[in-house]
Coordinates of C-alpha atoms in Angstrom, one line a residue:
X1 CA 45.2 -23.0 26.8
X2 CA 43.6 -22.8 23.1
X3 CA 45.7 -20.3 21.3
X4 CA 44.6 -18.6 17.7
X5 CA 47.5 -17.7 15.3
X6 CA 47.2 -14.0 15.1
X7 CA 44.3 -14.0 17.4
X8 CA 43.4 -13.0 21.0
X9 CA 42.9 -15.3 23.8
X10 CA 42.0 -14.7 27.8
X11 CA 45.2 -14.5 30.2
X12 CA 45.1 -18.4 32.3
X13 CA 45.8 -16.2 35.3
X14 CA 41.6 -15.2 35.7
X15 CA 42.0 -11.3 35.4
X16 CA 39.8 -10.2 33.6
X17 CA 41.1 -6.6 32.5
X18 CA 44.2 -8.6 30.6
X19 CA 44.4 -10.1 27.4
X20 CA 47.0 -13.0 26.0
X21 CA 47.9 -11.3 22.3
X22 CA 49.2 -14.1 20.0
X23 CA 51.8 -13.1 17.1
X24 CA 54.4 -14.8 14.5
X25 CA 57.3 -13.4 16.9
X26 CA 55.9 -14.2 20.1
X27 CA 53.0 -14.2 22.8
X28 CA 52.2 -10.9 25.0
X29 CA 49.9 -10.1 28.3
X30 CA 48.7 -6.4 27.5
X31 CA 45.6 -4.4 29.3
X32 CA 42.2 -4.9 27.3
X33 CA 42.1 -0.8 27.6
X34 CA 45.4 -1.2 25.5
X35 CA 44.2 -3.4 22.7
X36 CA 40.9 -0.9 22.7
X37 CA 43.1 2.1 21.8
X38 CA 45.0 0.1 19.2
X39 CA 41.7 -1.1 17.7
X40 CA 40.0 2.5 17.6
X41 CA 42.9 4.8 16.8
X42 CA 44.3 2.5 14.2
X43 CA 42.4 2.3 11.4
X44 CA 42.7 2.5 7.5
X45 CA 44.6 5.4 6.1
X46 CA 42.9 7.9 3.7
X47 CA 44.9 7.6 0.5
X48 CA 43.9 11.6 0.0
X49 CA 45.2 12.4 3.1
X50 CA 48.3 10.6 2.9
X51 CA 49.2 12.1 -0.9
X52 CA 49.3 14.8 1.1
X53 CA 51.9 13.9 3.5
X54 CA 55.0 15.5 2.0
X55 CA 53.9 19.1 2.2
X56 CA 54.5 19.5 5.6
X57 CA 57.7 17.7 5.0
X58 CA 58.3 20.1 2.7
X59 CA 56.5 22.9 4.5
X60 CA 58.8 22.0 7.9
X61 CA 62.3 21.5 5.4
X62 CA 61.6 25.6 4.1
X63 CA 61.2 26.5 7.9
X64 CA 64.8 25.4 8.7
X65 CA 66.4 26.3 6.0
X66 CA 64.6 29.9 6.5
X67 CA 66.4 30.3 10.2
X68 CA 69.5 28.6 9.3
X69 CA 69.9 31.4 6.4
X70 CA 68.1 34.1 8.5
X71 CA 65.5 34.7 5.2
X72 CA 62.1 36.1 6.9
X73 CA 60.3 36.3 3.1
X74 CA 61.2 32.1 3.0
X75 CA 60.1 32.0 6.1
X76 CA 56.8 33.4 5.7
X77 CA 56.6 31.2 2.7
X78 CA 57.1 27.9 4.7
X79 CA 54.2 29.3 6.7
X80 CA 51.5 29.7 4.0
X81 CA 52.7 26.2 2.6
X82 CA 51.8 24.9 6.3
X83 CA 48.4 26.4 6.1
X84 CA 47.4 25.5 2.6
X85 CA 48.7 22.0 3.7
X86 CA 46.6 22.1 7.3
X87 CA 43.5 23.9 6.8
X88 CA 42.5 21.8 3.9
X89 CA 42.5 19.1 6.0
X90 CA 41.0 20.4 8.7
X91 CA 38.3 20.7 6.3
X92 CA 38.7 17.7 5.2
X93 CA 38.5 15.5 8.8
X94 CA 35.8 18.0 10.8
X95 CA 34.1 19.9 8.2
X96 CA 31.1 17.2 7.7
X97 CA 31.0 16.1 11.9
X98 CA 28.1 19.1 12.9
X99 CA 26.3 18.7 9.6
X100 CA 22.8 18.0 10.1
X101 CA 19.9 17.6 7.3
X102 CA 16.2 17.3 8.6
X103 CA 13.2 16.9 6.6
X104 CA 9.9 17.8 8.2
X105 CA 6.8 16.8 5.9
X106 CA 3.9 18.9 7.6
X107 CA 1.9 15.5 8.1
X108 CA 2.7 12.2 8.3
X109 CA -0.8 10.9 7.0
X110 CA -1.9 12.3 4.0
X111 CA -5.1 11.2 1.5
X112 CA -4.8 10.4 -2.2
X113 CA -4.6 13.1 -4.1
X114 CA -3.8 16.0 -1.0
X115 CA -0.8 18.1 -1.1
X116 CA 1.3 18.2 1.7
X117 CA 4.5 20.1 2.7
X118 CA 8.0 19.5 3.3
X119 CA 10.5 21.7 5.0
X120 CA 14.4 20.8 4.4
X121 CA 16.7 22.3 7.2
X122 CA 20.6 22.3 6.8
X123 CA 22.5 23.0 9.7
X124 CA 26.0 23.5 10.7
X125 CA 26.7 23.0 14.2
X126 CA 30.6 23.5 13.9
X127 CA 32.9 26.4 14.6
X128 CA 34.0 25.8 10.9
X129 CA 32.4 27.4 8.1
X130 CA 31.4 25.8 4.9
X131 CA 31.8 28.0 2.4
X132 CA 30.6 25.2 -0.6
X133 CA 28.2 22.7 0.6
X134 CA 26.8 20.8 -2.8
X135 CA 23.8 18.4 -1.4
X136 CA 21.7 15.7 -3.5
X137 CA 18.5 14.9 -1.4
X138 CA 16.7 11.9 -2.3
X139 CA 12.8 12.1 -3.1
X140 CA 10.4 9.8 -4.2
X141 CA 9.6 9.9 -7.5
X142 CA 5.9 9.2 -7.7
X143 CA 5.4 12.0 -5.4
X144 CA 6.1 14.8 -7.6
X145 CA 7.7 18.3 -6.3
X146 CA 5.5 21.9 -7.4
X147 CA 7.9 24.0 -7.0
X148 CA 11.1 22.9 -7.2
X149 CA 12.8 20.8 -10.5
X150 CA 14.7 17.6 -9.8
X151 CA 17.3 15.3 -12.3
X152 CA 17.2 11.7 -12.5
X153 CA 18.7 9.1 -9.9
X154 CA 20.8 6.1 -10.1
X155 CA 18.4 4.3 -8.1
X156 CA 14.9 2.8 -9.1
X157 CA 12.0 4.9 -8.6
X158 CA 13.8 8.1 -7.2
X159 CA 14.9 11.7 -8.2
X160 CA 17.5 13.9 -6.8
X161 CA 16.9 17.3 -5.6
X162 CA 20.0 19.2 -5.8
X163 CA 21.4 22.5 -4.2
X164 CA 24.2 24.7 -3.4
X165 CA 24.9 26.3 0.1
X166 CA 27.4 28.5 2.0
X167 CA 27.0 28.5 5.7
X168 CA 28.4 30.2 8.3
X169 CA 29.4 28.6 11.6
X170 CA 26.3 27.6 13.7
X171 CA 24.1 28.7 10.4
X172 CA 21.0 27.3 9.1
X173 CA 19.0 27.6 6.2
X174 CA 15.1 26.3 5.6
X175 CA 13.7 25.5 2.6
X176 CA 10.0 24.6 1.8
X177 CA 8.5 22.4 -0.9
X178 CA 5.5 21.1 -1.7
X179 CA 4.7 17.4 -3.0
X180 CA 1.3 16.2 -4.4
X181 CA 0.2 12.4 -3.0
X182 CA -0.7 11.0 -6.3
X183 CA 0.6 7.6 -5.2
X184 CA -0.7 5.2 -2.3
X185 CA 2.1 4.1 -0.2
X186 CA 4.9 4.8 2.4
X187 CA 7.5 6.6 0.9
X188 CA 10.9 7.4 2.7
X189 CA 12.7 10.9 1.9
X190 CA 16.5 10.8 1.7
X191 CA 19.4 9.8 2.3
X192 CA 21.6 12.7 0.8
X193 CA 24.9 12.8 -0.9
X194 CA 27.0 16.1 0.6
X195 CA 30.1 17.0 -1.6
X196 CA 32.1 19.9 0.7
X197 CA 35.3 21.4 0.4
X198 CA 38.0 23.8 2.3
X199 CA 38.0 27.4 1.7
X200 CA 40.8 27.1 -0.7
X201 CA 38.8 24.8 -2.9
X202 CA 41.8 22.3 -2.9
X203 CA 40.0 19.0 -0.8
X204 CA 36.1 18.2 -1.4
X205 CA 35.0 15.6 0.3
X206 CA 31.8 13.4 -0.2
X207 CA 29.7 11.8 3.1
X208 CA 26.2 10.1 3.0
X209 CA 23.5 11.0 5.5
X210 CA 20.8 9.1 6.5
X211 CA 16.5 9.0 5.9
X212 CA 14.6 10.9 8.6
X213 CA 11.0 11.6 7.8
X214 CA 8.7 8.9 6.2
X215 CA 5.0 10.3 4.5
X216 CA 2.2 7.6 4.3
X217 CA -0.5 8.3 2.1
X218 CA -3.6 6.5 2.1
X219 CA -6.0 5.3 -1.2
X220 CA -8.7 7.1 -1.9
X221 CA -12.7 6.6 -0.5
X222 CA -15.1 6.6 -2.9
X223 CA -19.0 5.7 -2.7
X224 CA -19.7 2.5 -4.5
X225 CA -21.9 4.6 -6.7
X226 CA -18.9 6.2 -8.3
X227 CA -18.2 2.7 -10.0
X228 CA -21.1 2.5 -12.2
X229 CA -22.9 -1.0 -10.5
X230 CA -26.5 -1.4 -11.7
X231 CA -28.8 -1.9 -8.8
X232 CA -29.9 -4.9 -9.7
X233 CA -27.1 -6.6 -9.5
X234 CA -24.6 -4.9 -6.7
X235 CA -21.8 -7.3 -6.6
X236 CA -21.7 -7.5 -10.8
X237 CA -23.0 -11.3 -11.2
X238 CA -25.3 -12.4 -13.9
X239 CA -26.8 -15.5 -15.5
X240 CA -24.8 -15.9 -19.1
X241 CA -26.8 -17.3 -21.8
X242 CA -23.7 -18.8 -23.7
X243 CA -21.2 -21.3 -21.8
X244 CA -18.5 -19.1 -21.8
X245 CA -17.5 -19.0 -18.2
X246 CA -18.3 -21.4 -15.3
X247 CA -18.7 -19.9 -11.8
X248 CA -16.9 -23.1 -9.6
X249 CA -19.0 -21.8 -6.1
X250 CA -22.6 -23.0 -7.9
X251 CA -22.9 -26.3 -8.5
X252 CA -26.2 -27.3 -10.5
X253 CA -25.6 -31.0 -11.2
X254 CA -22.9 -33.4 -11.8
X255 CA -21.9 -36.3 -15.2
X256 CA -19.3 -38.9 -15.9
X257 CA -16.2 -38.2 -15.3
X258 CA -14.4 -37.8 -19.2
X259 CA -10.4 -37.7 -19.3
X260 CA -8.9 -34.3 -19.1
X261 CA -11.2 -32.8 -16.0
X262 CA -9.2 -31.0 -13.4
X263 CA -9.1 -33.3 -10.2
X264 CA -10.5 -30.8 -8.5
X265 CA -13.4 -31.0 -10.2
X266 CA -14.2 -34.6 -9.2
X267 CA -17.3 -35.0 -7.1
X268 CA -16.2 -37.6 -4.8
X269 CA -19.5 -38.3 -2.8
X270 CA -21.2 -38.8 -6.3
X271 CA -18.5 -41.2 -6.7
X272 CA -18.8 -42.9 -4.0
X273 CA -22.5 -43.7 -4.4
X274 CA -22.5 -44.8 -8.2
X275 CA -19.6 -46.3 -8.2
X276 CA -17.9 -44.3 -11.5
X277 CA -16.0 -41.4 -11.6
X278 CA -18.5 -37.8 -11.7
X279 CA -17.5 -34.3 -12.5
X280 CA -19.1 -31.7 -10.8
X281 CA -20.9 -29.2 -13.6
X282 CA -20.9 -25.5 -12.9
X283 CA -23.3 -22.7 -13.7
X284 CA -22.3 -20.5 -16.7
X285 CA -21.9 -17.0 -15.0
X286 CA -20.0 -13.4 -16.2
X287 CA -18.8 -10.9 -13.7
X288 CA -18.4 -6.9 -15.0

């Protein structure tokens, strides 16, 4: 048996609900359901949460003393401190868990130069009211917003539309914007930054949500007219009278080779029948 210092390795027996768990102190057969609690219950403690620890020490401390010397007002008091200590983190752990943010552009194809709207839903699907909800939606920047103002970002080539919200439990509130497509592309819309807090305003926390609509707008159609192309000439090619520019696709004749050409420039079958070096020469050409 291969074991892994401080690792996990299968049980020689053949069952496979058991695991072999080796430590510094010793080697132990537990149930794989076992190890799965231990790996999704344990986790990393919130420092925030556990600065908060010795209230309820505190809170449960003024409780006894408050029977021991029969004091109802101390009493009462070690139940407010229990509150202030549990409902903030209440808050705190669940508040966030039946938050949703949707954004619904009206189309998901738009042309160059259209405008095109966006409705932003908030929802809380929780028993628990929020009674401050800050949120920072991400938007693209070259899509500019027509009614609504938006600050700067920390990240490239987005802007931050920012709003403050008080919802009820199972509330929801719509907004509508509008955008102009003055840019080609697919742009994404979010994520957004959610900073809520408890009713007492004592614990805010802060939680990321992802992108969920994408807009695509496509580049403008234009006649050919529109770019000015004489009809003489549609694809903008004309004979130069000065040397100024060689077009390499016409070929009019070829010379000795002189040190310096390009090797591409080399005409090898005009090699190969004079027996010297050639260089291909080119017809002078402009382009508008």
């Amino acid at each position: 048996m291969s074991s892994n210092p401080e690792g996990e390795t299968r049980n020689p027996a053949g069952r496979p609900d058991t695991l072999q768990y080796v430590s510094r102190s010793g080697m132990y057969a537990v149930s794989r359901r076992v190890v799965f609690f231990r790996r999704t219950v344990r986790g990393e403690p919130d420092p925030t949460l556990l600065a908060r620890r010795p209230l309820y020490l505190v809170a449960v401390i003024t409780a006894i003393g408050a029977v021991l010397l029969a004091q109802p007002l101390l009493f009462i008091g070690a139940l407010l401190l229990f509150m202030i200590a549990i409902v903030p983190e209440l808050w705190y752990r669940y508040g966030a868990r039946g938050l949703v943010i949707s954004r619904e552009p009206e189309r998901t194809r738009v042309a160059f130069g259209e405008r095109v709207g966006v409705r932003v839903r908030v929802e809380n699907r929780s028993p628990l009211p929020l009674p401050w909800l800050e949120i920072d939606d991400e938007f693209p920047e070259a899509l500019p917003l027509l009614n609504a103002h938006v600050g700067p970002s920390p990240k490239a080539q987005r802007v931050v539309l920012a709003g403050v919200h008080a919802l009820w439990a199972y509330q929801r509130v719509r907004r509508r914007y509008h955008l102009l497509a003055c840019a080609r592309g697919p742009f994404v819309f979010g994520p957004a930054k959610v900073s809520l807090s408890d009713p007492f305003g004592l614990l805010t926390r802060e939680v990321e949500l992802p992108a969920t609509a994408s807009l695509l707008v496509h580049p403008i159609v234009a006649p050919l007219e529109r770019f000015g192309l004489p009809p003489d000439a549609p694809f903008g090619e004309r004979k130069a009278r000065r040397r100024l520019l060689e077009d390499p696709l016409r070929v009019i004749g070829t010379r000795d080779y002189v040190p310096g050409d390009e090797p591409r420039r080399i005409h090898w079958k005009a090699t190969a029948r004079t027996g010297a070096l050639q260089s291909k020469v080119y017809e002078p050409s402009t382009r508008h």
